[in-house]
Amino acid sequence: MEPTILTLDQPLFILGSYTVTPGMCLFGAAAIVLFAGIPAVLRRRRDRQSADDAEQRMTALLAAQTEMQGRIAAMADVFGARQSELNQSISQRIDGMTHRLGTSITEQTKATHENLRRLQERLAVIDTAQTNIQSLAKDMAGLQSILSNKQTRGAFGQSRMETIIADGLPMGAYAFQATLSNGSRPDCTIRMPNGQPALVIDAKFPLEGWNAIRSAENPDMVRQAQQQFRRDMEVHIRDISGKYLIAGETQETAFLFVPSESIFAEIHEHFEGIVQKAHRSRIVIVSPSLLMLSIQVIQAILRDARMREQAHLIQGEVIRLMEDLTRLDDRVRKLHGHFLTTQKDVDDILISSDKLKKRGTRIEALDLETAGAAQDGKTDQKSFDTRIGQLKLRVVDED
């Protein structure tokens, strides 16, 4: 049986008052298929549009990231150049400051060594004086035994007096056993400055009468010994006044040296008449300590006379000293200015370092936010758009 071929306009069946042909059926089927494919096409267009938008956004993000990387690289180059200049400047200033400090320390070291040298010299003088005092103490301890010997009494008194004078006065300012115009020879004469007459010192002392007082066993013997001692002292004072006090050649006052502090104290305590008679005769009774004090006064007078003679030299030295002091003051002020400049430079360096730290902190914050946005690929579209907006705003703030 051959198949029946239908044409498009041939009636296929009748539906009410409408006749349905094969062409109408094909058109209907095509319409159905067409209407069924419209949603799929729309979806494909929407997906393609979303992909294009995402690609454009990704392109914009990559461009922004590239621009930011370029800016970061430029900023790193600028910071590197500035840091190199800063390091060079700091190195130069530190070298200059080190040189100045080294010079100052060298000068201070020299001054310290000079002060130590002077201190050692003064300590040596003090040690010498202490040695002399110890020697004097030993001599005073054995004074009683020495003075008990009549033969060594005069030699001991002369030796004590010569030692005190030789220690206190320079050579040429005194003479021992010098002969006066009347032929008498005092134990010591001290030459006074400005052409003044010499000062005479007698070291003889009538120790026999004093020893008799000490050895007396009863009051009568003590009174007799005291009277004998007074007579001996009066005779000795009269001899000194008559032989050694020469008008125009010696001073109007002479010294009677007593080589014992205890004897000197006893004379002033129990023999006031002898002391008064000596004063009236212009004779001063001196102990070793009083003689040392008198020698120091004479030494000061001699020093003052020499200073007056050398006044012009001293004035010149004072002028040079003031010049040195002025130079020292200028150098100290320059050093003070250098320290102030160095302090200001250090403050500027600290300010620059703080600025660099702040800029580095901001750069580090940008790097972290960019890296977080790149790694977070699973976030939704809304959060992605929000981060892009924040990144753009931060880049604008940095500019």
XYZ file of C-alpha atoms in Angstrom:
399
model
C 0.000 0.000 0.000
C 1.567 3.275 -1.100
C 1.788 6.062 1.381
C -0.497 9.016 1.067
C 1.305 12.321 0.463
C -0.434 15.294 1.945
C 0.109 18.851 0.830
C 0.334 21.784 3.153
C -2.985 23.237 2.188
C -4.823 19.911 2.093
C -7.365 19.601 4.874
C -6.233 17.263 7.563
C -9.240 17.385 9.845
C -12.067 19.765 10.713
C -12.186 21.296 14.200
C -15.577 22.900 14.598
C -15.802 25.597 11.947
C -11.978 25.558 11.333
C -10.233 23.306 8.887
C -6.823 22.168 10.028
C -4.227 21.685 7.276
C -0.693 20.203 7.566
C 0.869 23.651 7.004
C -1.004 24.977 9.955
C 0.238 22.120 12.055
C 3.849 22.733 10.990
C 3.554 26.454 11.718
C 2.119 25.756 15.091
C 4.863 23.304 15.888
C 7.493 25.788 14.754
C 5.913 28.494 16.852
C 5.895 26.202 19.841
C 9.558 25.356 19.302
C 10.416 29.028 18.767
C 8.660 30.147 21.904
C 10.260 27.351 23.873
C 13.829 28.448 22.799
C 13.444 32.142 23.641
C 14.202 31.716 27.383
C 17.350 29.749 26.631
C 18.598 32.460 24.268
C 17.859 35.119 26.804
C 19.719 33.185 29.446
C 22.722 32.744 27.148
C 22.774 36.481 26.402
C 22.520 37.293 30.102
C 25.362 34.898 30.917
C 27.503 36.352 28.131
C 26.762 39.897 29.347
C 27.695 38.899 32.936
C 30.903 37.326 31.671
C 31.753 40.489 29.737
C 31.049 42.624 32.794
C 33.170 40.353 34.991
C 35.964 40.451 32.417
C 35.809 44.260 32.285
C 35.866 44.469 36.068
C 38.771 42.050 36.235
C 40.560 44.104 33.575
C 39.937 47.279 35.584
C 41.147 45.539 38.749
C 44.314 44.337 37.011
C 44.907 47.820 35.624
C 44.452 49.339 39.065
C 46.752 46.745 40.570
C 49.355 47.383 37.865
C 49.117 51.123 38.436
C 49.429 50.625 42.167
C 52.468 48.387 41.706
C 54.055 51.035 39.514
C 53.395 53.682 42.124
C 54.764 51.440 44.880
C 57.886 50.793 42.798
C 58.309 54.547 42.218
C 57.814 55.249 45.903
C 60.319 52.519 46.768
C 62.867 54.099 44.410
C 62.265 57.536 45.933
C 62.514 56.143 49.463
C 65.678 54.256 48.555
C 67.297 57.387 47.132
C 66.249 59.453 50.123
C 67.442 56.780 52.523
C 70.817 56.665 50.758
C 71.130 60.447 50.970
C 70.043 60.343 54.606
C 72.587 57.618 55.438
C 75.339 59.586 53.714
C 74.381 62.784 55.529
C 74.204 60.964 58.870
C 77.576 59.327 58.217
C 79.185 62.677 57.389
C 77.723 64.367 60.459
C 78.689 61.477 62.716
C 82.237 61.564 61.322
C 82.445 65.305 61.967
C 81.032 64.959 65.444
C 83.417 62.054 66.170
C 86.362 64.159 65.033
C 85.293 67.089 67.206
C 84.685 64.824 70.192
C 88.055 63.153 69.666
C 89.791 66.547 69.582
C 87.946 67.659 72.711
C 88.760 64.417 74.529
C 92.430 64.754 73.537
C 92.588 68.289 74.929
C 90.827 67.233 78.116
C 93.238 64.297 78.473
C 96.208 66.624 78.159
C 94.725 68.965 80.745
C 94.036 66.004 83.061
C 97.607 64.752 82.715
C 98.914 68.238 83.472
C 96.725 68.479 86.575
C 97.862 65.039 87.715
C 101.473 66.055 87.226
C 100.955 69.164 89.338
C 99.137 67.107 91.948
C 102.039 64.666 92.106
C 104.459 67.556 92.594
C 102.352 68.931 95.429
C 102.085 65.479 96.997
C 105.867 65.185 96.810
C 106.173 68.528 98.620
C 103.664 67.335 101.228
C 105.604 64.093 101.683
C 108.786 66.088 102.183
C 107.089 68.313 104.755
C 105.672 65.256 106.521
C 109.136 63.723 106.633
C 110.493 66.912 108.137
C 107.705 66.935 110.733
C 108.419 63.328 111.668
C 112.093 64.128 111.997
C 111.218 67.122 114.161
C 109.038 64.951 116.370
C 111.905 62.504 116.876
C 114.193 65.388 117.772
C 111.672 66.758 120.255
C 111.280 63.312 121.821
C 115.011 63.161 122.511
C 115.290 66.815 123.441
C 115.466 66.209 127.192
C 118.304 63.736 126.950
C 120.221 65.947 124.547
C 119.779 69.126 126.560
C 120.982 67.375 129.711
C 124.435 67.218 128.155
C 126.099 70.614 128.589
C 128.610 70.012 125.804
C 125.989 69.230 123.170
C 123.464 71.854 124.338
C 124.860 74.743 122.295
C 125.429 72.590 119.214
C 121.870 71.237 119.413
C 120.285 74.682 119.709
C 122.412 75.977 116.822
C 121.535 72.933 114.692
C 117.786 73.260 115.342
C 117.847 76.940 114.502
C 119.889 76.407 111.318
C 117.549 73.624 110.178
C 114.429 75.760 110.606
C 115.975 78.736 108.794
C 117.449 76.655 105.964
C 114.084 74.972 105.367
C 112.144 78.246 105.303
C 114.406 80.740 103.497
C 116.207 80.618 100.140
C 119.988 80.525 99.868
C 121.549 83.939 100.176
C 118.823 85.309 102.424
C 120.664 84.332 105.641
C 124.148 83.781 107.034
C 125.455 81.769 110.001
C 128.211 83.060 112.276
C 128.580 86.284 110.291
C 130.872 88.951 111.770
C 129.357 92.336 112.597
C 131.130 95.694 112.587
C 131.848 95.484 116.320
C 133.549 92.092 115.914
C 130.732 90.018 117.471
C 129.477 86.940 115.673
C 125.763 86.146 116.159
C 124.486 82.658 115.482
C 122.413 83.800 112.489
C 121.676 86.987 110.551
C 118.778 87.252 108.114
C 119.097 89.786 105.297
C 115.946 91.880 104.940
C 114.714 93.252 101.593
C 114.788 96.855 100.339
C 118.129 97.548 102.008
C 116.766 97.149 105.530
C 119.134 96.106 108.368
C 119.623 92.406 109.094
C 117.712 90.490 111.766
C 119.860 88.780 114.415
C 119.014 85.412 116.006
C 120.825 84.015 119.039
C 120.626 80.260 119.705
C 122.425 80.174 123.067
C 120.318 79.463 126.134
C 121.420 79.224 129.811
C 120.242 75.663 130.378
C 122.282 75.093 133.560
C 119.972 77.241 135.703
C 116.919 75.552 134.214
C 118.278 72.080 134.935
C 119.029 73.213 138.511
C 115.370 74.141 138.959
C 114.287 70.721 137.723
C 116.737 68.879 139.952
C 115.968 70.871 143.155
C 114.726 68.657 145.976
C 113.127 71.204 148.370
C 111.466 74.637 148.104
C 114.570 76.512 149.232
C 116.660 74.927 146.525
C 113.929 75.660 144.015
C 113.906 79.381 144.986
C 117.689 79.557 144.748
C 117.701 77.852 141.365
C 114.993 80.187 140.095
C 116.964 83.235 141.213
C 120.080 81.901 139.478
C 118.098 81.243 136.314
C 116.705 84.796 136.372
C 120.222 86.232 136.740
C 121.546 84.077 133.905
C 118.666 85.123 131.616
C 119.119 88.811 132.475
C 122.851 88.604 131.736
C 122.199 86.801 128.450
C 119.527 89.333 127.394
C 121.901 92.203 128.278
C 124.693 90.618 126.203
C 122.418 90.226 123.175
C 121.193 93.801 123.454
C 124.730 95.187 123.785
C 126.474 93.093 121.131
C 123.892 92.459 118.396
C 121.656 95.553 118.330
C 123.675 98.011 116.202
C 121.908 101.048 114.796
C 121.834 101.033 110.989
C 123.373 97.553 110.766
C 120.876 95.301 112.520
C 117.208 95.505 113.311
C 116.079 97.161 116.518
C 114.764 93.740 117.675
C 116.624 90.437 118.047
C 115.437 86.856 118.571
C 116.469 84.629 121.494
C 115.881 81.045 120.363
C 114.734 78.479 122.961
C 115.023 74.955 121.453
C 112.133 73.484 123.474
C 108.417 74.215 123.496
C 108.074 73.055 127.118
C 110.852 75.359 128.370
C 109.314 78.238 126.402
C 105.920 77.585 128.047
C 107.444 77.374 131.529
C 109.301 80.661 131.070
C 106.116 82.494 130.035
C 104.126 80.893 132.852
C 106.503 81.218 135.815
C 109.035 83.908 134.781
C 106.924 86.797 133.553
C 109.576 89.285 134.744
C 112.174 87.808 132.389
C 109.765 88.091 129.468
C 108.969 91.719 130.284
C 112.662 92.601 130.653
C 113.380 90.978 127.280
C 110.599 93.048 125.684
C 111.998 96.252 127.183
C 115.400 95.319 125.807
C 113.816 94.645 122.386
C 114.598 90.929 122.648
C 111.887 88.428 121.587
C 112.061 84.932 123.095
C 110.955 82.439 120.445
C 110.315 78.692 120.451
C 110.816 76.449 117.400
C 107.199 76.940 116.305
C 107.371 80.731 116.722
C 110.667 80.837 114.847
C 109.090 78.851 112.012
C 106.154 81.279 111.943
C 108.535 84.258 111.898
C 110.535 82.685 109.071
C 107.323 82.201 107.084
C 106.469 85.882 107.547
C 109.953 86.883 106.423
C 109.648 84.535 103.472
C 106.378 86.222 102.484
C 108.063 89.626 102.737
C 110.933 88.438 100.542
C 108.515 86.955 98.052
C 106.551 90.189 97.945
C 109.734 92.147 97.321
C 110.715 89.817 94.467
C 107.224 90.120 93.020
C 107.469 93.910 93.078
C 110.806 93.683 91.341
C 109.338 91.395 88.693
C 106.004 93.200 88.420
C 106.367 93.828 84.684
C 107.080 90.159 84.028
C 104.111 89.134 86.146
C 101.897 91.616 84.304
C 103.004 90.190 80.962
C 102.276 86.665 82.162
C 98.838 87.787 83.356
C 98.114 89.343 79.945
C 99.131 86.123 78.171
C 97.042 84.171 80.667
C 93.997 86.307 79.837
C 94.626 85.764 76.113
C 94.743 82.011 76.664
C 91.573 82.259 78.736
C 89.840 84.205 75.933
C 90.850 81.576 73.378
C 89.627 78.854 75.679
C 86.273 80.639 76.072
C 85.917 80.984 72.267
C 86.684 77.306 71.751
C 84.236 76.276 74.431
C 81.513 78.426 72.845
C 82.260 76.910 69.413
C 82.079 73.434 70.905
C 78.759 74.374 72.538
C 77.435 75.554 69.157
C 78.546 72.306 67.516
C 76.692 70.330 70.166
C 73.531 72.412 69.609
C 73.781 71.880 65.818
C 74.277 68.162 66.310
C 71.241 68.000 68.598
C 69.102 69.808 65.997
C 70.302 67.452 63.253
C 69.462 64.447 65.411
C 65.967 65.862 66.044
C 65.467 66.354 62.265
C 66.637 62.788 61.654
C 64.125 61.478 64.209
C 61.327 63.449 62.513
C 62.286 61.994 59.112
C 62.420 58.499 60.596
C 58.919 58.935 62.050
C 57.604 60.058 58.653
C 59.219 57.050 56.966
C 57.660 54.724 59.529
C 54.204 56.225 58.938
C 54.548 55.951 55.143
C 55.783 52.369 55.445
C 52.790 51.523 57.640
C 50.373 52.920 55.060
C 52.119 51.043 52.230
C 52.016 47.825 54.234
C 48.269 48.297 54.809
C 47.692 48.730 51.034
C 49.633 45.556 50.224
C 47.637 43.503 52.742
C 44.234 44.715 51.494
C 45.161 44.067 47.827
C 46.463 40.588 48.586
C 43.292 39.744 50.522
C 41.106 40.851 47.637
C 43.075 38.725 45.136
C 43.019 35.537 47.223
C 39.344 35.663 48.164
C 37.902 34.213 44.901
C 34.830 32.634 46.453
C 33.199 35.818 47.751
C 29.957 37.007 46.299
C 29.575 39.741 43.745
C 28.443 42.380 46.234
C 31.435 42.014 48.590
C 33.776 41.968 45.555
C 32.376 45.258 44.310
C 32.690 46.734 47.810
C 36.413 45.872 48.059
C 37.073 47.323 44.616
C 35.438 50.554 45.699
C 37.527 50.652 48.904
C 40.738 49.996 46.975
C 40.046 52.833 44.577
C 39.269 55.189 47.417
C 42.557 54.290 49.212
C 44.589 54.853 46.056
C 43.007 58.286 45.654
C 43.802 59.073 49.310
C 47.445 58.130 48.813
C 47.673 60.504 45.830
